[in-house]
Coordinates of C-alpha atoms and ligand atoms in Angstrom, one line a residue:
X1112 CA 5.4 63.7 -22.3
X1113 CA 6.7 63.4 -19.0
X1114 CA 4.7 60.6 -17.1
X1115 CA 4.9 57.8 -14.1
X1116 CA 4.8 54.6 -16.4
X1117 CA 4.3 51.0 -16.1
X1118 CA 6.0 49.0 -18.4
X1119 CA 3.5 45.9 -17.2
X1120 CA 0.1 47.0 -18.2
X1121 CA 1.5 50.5 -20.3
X1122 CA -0.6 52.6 -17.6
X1123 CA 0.6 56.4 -17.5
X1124 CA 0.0 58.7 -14.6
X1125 CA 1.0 62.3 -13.8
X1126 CA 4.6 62.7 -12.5
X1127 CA 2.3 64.3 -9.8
X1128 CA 0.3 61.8 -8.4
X1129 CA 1.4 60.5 -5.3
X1130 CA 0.9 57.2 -5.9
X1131 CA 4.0 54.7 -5.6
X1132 CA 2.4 51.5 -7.8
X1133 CA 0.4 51.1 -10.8
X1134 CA -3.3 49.7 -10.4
X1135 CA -2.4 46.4 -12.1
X1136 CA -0.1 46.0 -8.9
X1137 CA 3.2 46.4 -10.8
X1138 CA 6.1 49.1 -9.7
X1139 CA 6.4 52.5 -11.8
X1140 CA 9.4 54.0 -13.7
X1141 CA 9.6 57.6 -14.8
X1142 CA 9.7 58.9 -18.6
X1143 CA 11.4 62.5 -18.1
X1144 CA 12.7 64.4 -20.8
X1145 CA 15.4 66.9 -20.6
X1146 CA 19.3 68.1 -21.9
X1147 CA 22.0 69.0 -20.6
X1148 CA 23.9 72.0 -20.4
X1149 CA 27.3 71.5 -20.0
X1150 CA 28.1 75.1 -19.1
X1151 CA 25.0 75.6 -16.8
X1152 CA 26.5 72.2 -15.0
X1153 CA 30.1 72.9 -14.5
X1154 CA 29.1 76.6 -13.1
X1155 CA 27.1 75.1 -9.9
X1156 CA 28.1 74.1 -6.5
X1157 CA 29.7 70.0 -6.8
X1158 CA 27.2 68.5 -5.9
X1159 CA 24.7 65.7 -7.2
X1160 CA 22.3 68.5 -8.3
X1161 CA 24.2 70.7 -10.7
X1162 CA 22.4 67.7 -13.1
X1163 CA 19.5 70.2 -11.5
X1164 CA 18.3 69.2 -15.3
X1165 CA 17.9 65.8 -15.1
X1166 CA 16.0 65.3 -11.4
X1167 CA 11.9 65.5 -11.9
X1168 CA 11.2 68.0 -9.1
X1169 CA 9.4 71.3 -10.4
X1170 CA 10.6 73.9 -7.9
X1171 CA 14.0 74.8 -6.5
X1172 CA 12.4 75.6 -3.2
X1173 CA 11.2 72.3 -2.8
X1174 CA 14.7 70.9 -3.0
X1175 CA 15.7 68.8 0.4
X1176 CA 19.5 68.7 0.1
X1177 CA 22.8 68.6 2.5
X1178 CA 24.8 70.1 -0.8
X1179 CA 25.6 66.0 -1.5
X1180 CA 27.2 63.9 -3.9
X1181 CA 30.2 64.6 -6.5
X1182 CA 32.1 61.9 -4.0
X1183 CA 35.9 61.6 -5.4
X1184 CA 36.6 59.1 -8.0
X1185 CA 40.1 58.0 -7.0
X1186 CA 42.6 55.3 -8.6
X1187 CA 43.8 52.2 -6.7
X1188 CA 45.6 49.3 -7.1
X1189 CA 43.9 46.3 -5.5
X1190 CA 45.3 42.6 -6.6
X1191 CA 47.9 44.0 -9.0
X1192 CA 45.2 45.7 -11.2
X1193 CA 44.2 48.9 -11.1
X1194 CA 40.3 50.3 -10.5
X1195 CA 38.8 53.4 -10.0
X1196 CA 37.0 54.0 -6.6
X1197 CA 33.8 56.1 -6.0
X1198 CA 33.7 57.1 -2.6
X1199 CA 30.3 56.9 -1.8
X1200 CA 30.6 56.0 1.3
X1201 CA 30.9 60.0 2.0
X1202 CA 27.3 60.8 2.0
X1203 CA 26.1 63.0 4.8
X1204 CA 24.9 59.2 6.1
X1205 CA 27.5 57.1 5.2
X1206 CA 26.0 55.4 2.0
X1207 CA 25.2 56.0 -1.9
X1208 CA 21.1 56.0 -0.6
X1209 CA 21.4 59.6 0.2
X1210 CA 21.6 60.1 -3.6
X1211 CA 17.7 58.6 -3.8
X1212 CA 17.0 59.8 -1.0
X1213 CA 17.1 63.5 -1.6
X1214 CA 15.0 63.0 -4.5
X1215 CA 12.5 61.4 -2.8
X1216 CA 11.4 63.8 0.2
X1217 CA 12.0 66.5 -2.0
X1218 CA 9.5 65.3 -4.0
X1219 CA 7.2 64.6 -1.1
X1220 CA 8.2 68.0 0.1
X1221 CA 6.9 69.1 -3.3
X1222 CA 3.6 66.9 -3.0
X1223 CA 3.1 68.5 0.5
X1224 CA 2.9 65.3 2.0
X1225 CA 3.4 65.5 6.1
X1226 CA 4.8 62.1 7.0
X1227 CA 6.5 59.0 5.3
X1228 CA 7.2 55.5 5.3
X1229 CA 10.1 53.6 4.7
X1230 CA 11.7 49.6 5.1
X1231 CA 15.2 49.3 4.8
X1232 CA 18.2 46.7 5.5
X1233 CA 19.7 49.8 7.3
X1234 CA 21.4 52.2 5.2
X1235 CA 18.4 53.7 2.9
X1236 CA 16.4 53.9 6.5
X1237 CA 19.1 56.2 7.4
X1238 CA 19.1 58.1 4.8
X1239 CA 15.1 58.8 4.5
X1240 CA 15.2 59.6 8.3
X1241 CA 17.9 62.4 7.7
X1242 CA 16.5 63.9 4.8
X1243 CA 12.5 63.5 6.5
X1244 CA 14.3 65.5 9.5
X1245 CA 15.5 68.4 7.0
X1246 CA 12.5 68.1 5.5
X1247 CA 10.4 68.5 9.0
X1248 CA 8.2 65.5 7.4
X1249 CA 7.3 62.8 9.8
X1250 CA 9.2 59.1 8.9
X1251 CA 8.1 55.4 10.4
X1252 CA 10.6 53.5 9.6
X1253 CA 10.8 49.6 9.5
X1254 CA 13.8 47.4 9.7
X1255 CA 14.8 43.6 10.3
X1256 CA 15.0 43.6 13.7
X1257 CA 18.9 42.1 13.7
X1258 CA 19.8 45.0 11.3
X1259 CA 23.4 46.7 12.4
X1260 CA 22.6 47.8 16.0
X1261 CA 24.8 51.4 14.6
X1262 CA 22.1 52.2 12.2
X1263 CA 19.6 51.9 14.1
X1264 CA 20.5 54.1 16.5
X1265 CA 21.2 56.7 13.6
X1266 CA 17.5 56.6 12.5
X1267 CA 16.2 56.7 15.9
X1268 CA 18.3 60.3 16.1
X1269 CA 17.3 61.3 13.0
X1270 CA 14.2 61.3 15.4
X1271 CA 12.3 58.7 13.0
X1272 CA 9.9 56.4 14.5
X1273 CA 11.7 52.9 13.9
X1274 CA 9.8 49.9 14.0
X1275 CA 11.7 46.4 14.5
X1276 CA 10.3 43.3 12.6
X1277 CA 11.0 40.0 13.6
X1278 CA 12.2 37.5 10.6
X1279 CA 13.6 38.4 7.3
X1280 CA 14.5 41.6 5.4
X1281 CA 10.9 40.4 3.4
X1282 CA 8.7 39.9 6.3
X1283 CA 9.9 43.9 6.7
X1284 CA 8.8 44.6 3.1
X1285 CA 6.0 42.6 3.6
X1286 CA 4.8 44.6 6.7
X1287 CA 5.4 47.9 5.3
X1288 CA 3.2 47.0 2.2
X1289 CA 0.4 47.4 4.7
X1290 CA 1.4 50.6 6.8
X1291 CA 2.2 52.3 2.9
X1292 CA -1.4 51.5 2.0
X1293 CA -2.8 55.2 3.2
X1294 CA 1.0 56.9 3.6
X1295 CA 3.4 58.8 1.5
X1296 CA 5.7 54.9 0.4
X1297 CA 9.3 56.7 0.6
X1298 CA 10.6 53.5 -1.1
X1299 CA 13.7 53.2 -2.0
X1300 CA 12.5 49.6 -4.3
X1301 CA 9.2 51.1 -5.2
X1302 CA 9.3 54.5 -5.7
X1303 CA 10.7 55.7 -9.1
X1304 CA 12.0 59.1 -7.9
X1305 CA 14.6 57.1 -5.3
X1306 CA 16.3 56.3 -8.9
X1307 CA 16.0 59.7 -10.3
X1308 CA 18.7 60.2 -7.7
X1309 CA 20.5 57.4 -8.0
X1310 CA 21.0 58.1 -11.5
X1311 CA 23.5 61.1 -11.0
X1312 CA 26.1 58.4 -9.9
X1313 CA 26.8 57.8 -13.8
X1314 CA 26.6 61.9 -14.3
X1315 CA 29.3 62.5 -12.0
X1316 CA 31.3 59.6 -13.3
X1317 CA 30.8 60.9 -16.9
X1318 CA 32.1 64.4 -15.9
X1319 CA 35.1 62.9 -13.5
X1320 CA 36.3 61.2 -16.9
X1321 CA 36.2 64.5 -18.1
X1322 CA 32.8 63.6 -20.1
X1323 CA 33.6 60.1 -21.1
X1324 CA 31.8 56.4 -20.4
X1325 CA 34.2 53.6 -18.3
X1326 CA 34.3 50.2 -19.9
X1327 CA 32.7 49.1 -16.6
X1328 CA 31.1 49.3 -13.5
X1329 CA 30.8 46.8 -10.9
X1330 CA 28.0 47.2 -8.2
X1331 CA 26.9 45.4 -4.7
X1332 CA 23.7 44.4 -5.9
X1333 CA 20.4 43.3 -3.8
X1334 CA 17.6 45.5 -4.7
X1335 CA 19.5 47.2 -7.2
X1336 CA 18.7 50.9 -6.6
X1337 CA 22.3 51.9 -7.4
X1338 CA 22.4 49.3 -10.2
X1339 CA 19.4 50.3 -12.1
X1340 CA 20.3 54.4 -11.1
X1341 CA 23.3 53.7 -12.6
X1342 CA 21.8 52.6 -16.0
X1343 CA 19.1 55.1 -16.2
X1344 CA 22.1 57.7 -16.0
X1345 CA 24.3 56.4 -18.8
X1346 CA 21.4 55.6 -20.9
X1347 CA 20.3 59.2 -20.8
X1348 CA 23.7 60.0 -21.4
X1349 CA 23.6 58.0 -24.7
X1350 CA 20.1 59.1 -25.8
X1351 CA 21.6 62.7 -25.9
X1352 CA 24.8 61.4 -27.8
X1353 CA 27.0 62.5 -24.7
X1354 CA 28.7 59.4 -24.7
X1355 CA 28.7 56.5 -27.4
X1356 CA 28.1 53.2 -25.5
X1357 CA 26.9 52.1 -22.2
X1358 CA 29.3 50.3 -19.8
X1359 CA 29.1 46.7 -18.7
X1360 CA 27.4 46.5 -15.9
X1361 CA 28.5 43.8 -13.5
X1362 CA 26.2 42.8 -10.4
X1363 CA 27.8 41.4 -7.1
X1364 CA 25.8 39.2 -4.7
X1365 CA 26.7 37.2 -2.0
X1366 CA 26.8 33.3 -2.1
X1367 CA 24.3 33.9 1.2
X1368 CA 21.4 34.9 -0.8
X1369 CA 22.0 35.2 -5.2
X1370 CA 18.9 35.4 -6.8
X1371 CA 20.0 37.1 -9.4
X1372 CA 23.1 35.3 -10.1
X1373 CA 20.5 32.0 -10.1
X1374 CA 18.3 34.1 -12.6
X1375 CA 20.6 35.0 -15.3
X1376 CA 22.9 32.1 -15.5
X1377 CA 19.7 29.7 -16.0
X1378 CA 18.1 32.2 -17.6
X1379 CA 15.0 32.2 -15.8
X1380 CA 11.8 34.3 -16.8
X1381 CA 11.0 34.9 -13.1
X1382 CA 13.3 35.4 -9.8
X1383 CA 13.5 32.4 -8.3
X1384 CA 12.7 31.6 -4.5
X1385 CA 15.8 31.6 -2.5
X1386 CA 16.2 31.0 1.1
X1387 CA 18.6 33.1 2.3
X1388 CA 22.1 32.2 4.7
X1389 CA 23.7 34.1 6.9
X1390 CA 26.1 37.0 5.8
X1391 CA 28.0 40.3 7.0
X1392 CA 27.1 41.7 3.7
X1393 CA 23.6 42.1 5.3
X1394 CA 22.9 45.2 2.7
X1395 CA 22.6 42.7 -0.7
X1396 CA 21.0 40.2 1.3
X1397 CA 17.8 40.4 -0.4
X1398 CA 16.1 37.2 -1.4
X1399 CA 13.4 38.7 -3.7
X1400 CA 14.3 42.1 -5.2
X1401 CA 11.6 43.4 -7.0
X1402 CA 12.8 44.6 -10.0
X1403 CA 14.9 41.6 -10.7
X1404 CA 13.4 41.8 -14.2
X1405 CA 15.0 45.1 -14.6
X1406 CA 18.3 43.9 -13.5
X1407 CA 18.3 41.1 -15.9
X1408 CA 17.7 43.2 -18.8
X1409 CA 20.6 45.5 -18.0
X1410 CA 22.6 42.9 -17.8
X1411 CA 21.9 41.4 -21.0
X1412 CA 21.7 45.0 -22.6
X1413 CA 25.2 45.7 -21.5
X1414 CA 27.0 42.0 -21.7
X1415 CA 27.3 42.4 -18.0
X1416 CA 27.5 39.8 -15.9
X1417 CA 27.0 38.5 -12.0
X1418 CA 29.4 37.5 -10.0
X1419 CA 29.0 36.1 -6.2
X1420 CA 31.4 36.4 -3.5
X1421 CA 31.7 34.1 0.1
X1422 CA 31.9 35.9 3.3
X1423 CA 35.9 34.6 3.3
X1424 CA 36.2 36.7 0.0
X1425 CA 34.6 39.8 1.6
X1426 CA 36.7 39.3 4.7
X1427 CA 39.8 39.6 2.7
X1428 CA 38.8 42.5 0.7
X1429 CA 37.4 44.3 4.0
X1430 CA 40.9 43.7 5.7
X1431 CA 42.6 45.0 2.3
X1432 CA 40.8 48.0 1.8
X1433 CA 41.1 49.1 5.0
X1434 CA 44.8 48.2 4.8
X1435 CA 44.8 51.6 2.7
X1436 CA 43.1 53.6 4.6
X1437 CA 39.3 53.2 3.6
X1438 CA 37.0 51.9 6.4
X1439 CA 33.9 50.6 4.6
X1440 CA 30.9 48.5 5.5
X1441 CA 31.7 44.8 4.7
X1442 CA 28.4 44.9 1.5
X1443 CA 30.9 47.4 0.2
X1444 CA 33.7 45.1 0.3
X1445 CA 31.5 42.8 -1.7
X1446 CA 32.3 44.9 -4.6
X1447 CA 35.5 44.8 -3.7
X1448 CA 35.9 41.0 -3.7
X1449 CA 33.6 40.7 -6.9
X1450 CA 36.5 42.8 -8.7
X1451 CA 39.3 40.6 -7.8
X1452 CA 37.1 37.8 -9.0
X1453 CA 36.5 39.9 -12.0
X1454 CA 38.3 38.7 -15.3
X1455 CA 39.6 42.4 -17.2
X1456 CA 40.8 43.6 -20.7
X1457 CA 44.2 45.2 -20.6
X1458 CA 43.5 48.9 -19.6
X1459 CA 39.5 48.8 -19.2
X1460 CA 38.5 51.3 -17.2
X1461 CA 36.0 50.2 -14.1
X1462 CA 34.9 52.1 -11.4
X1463 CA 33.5 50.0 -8.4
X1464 CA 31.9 52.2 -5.6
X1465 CA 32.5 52.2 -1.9
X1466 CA 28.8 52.5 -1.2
X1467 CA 28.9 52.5 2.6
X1468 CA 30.9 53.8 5.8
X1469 CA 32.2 51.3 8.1
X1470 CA 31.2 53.0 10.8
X1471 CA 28.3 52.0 10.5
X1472 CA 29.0 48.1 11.1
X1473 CA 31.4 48.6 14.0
X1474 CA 29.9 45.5 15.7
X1475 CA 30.3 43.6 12.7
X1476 CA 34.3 44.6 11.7
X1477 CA 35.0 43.8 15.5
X1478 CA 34.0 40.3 15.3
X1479 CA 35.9 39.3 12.5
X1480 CA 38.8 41.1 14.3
X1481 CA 38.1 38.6 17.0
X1482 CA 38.5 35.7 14.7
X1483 CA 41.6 36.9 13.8
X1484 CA 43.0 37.4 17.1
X1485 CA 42.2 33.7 18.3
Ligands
LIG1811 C1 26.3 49.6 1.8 C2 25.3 49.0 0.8 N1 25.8 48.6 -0.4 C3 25.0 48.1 -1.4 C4 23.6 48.0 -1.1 C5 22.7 47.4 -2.2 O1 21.8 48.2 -2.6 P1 20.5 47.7 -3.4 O2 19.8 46.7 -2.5 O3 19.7 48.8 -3.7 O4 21.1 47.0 -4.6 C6 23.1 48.4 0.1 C7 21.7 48.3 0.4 O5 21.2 48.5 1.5 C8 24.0 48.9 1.1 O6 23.5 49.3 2.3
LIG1812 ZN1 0.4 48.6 -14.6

């Protein structure tokens, strides 16, 4: 039966209640069944909802969507090997969070709710402020108040109403706890649907390798809402026999603030408390990601592995990437860096995405130019 669950307490709720956390306090995931249809999905529009199967929203007419996703998958040669790139950094706001996004306010489109709240490092405020806007739902959203001054002026003309926070990215989280209490809680983090989006990643990856699995994936990590998508989407693909094994999933934080790297390599029971440096990856800069649990299981379920990366590493990669003619965010050139630093099999197959524009972090890439040019 389709149901919001909670794996804590084994509550079940409708896929219809609005609610965004179990009673006993925990977060929710989502048991949906479906299958695909291979023919159905290869005769609609590329985008991430010719899966139309696998999102958990009722009616068509409720779908918020800028036709998004199905982002080219292109080869590359970075440090003498060779990696497949997932331009993600393509969304209609510059970063993978559209993906969750559009699942979200559609379903809150669906729900009839009338305004939202979201907390963000930047890019997944962005992307709930566009989508609210197509939507016509109302949006607050909160951010660290020394987020990228570029998207903050995006959400504020997506005509959100953005609220700065003083302190860390979880005095924001903490603050929007209490706004969400009587609001529609667009969270990327909490709400389940954000991953029923993020979960096509792995669909259009499976169909670009013309309906096969890479050996492995290697993904910028804070919260981990492309991390966990990710999973969700190969493990469906599995439990319908589409593909016969699940990647290795590799998670990249930065040296700045690795609570998950500390977690699994001293194989801790809880995430530990971590007091975050300074970084220009400011997107994985998250000291106490919620579903850390989560993480660590798919990490030991696949043999993955984390891997952190200095701001000098993500410098270089930045500088490289853009070399070739990709101008990305410097959290994407995390992953970036995290691949060099990544020991590979002869011929494995790994696809690391470029999850945001650079574009967005002008202030940021001009800074490190001024390094350079002293
Ligand atoms: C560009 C970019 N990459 C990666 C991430 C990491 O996403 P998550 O915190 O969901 O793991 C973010 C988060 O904001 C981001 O903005
Ligand atoms: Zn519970």
């Amino acid at each position: 039966m389709n149901r919001l669950i909670c794996k804590r307490c084994g509550a079940a709720y409708l896929l219809d209640d609005s609610r965004w956390k179990c009673d006993c306090g925990s977060f929710l995931d989502i048991k949906f069944d479906f299958s695909f249809d291979m023919e159905k999905i290869q005769s609609r529009k590329p985008t991430m909802w010719r899966f139309r199967e696998a999102i958990p929203i009722n009616k068509d007419a409720n779908i918020v969507s800028f036709n998004e996703g199905f982002t080219p998958l292109l080869e590359l040669t970075v440090g003498a090997k060779k990696l497949l790139v997932k331009f993600e950094h393509l969304f209609p706001t510059g970063s993978f969070k559209d993906r969750g996004a559009s699942v979200v306010i559609s379903k809150a489109k669906e729900l009839g709710v009338n305004k939202v709240v979201e907390d963000s490092s930047g890019n997944a405020g962005c992307a709930i402020a566009a989508y609210a806007a197509k939507a016509g739902i109302g949006c607050d959203i909160f951010v660290p108040e020394k987020t990228s001054p570029g998207k903050l002026a995006q959400i504020q003309m997506y005509g959100a109403n953005l609220v700065k926070i003083p302190g860390s990215r979880e005095d924001t989280a903490h603050t929007t706890l209490e706004a969400a209490k009587d609001s529609f809680y667009a969270s990327h983090v909490w709400n389940p649907f954000f991953f029923q989006g993020t979960k096509t990643f792995a669909f259009e990856i499976w169909e670009q390798l013309n309906f096969n699995v890479p050996d492995t994936v290697i993904i910028p990590t804070g919260h981990g809402t492309l991390f966990i998508g990710a999973y969700l989407g190969f493990k469906d693909l599995l439990n319908q026999k589409l593909i016969s094994k699940l990647p290795r999933f590799i998670a990249i934080q930065s040296e700045a603030c690795a609570p998950i790297h500390k977690m699994f390599n001293e194989k801790l029971k809880e995430v530990p408390r971590v007091e975050p440096k300074e970084t220009m990856a400011e997107g994985i800069k998250i000291a106490e990601p919620l579903r850390a649990k989560q993480i660590l299981d798919i990490l030991l379920e696949t043999e993955g592995e984390v891997i952190i990366v200095t701001d000098k590493e993500i410098e270089k990669s930045l500088f490289e990437i853009c070399k070739i003619g990709l101008y990305i965010e410097p959290t994407s050139a995390a992953a970036i860096a995290g691949f060099r630093k990544y020991k590979s099999a002869a011929k494995e197959i790994i696809v690391v995405p470029l999850t945001g524009h650079g574009l967005k972090s002008t202030e940021k890439v001009l800074k490190i130019l001024r390094q350079y040019s002293k």
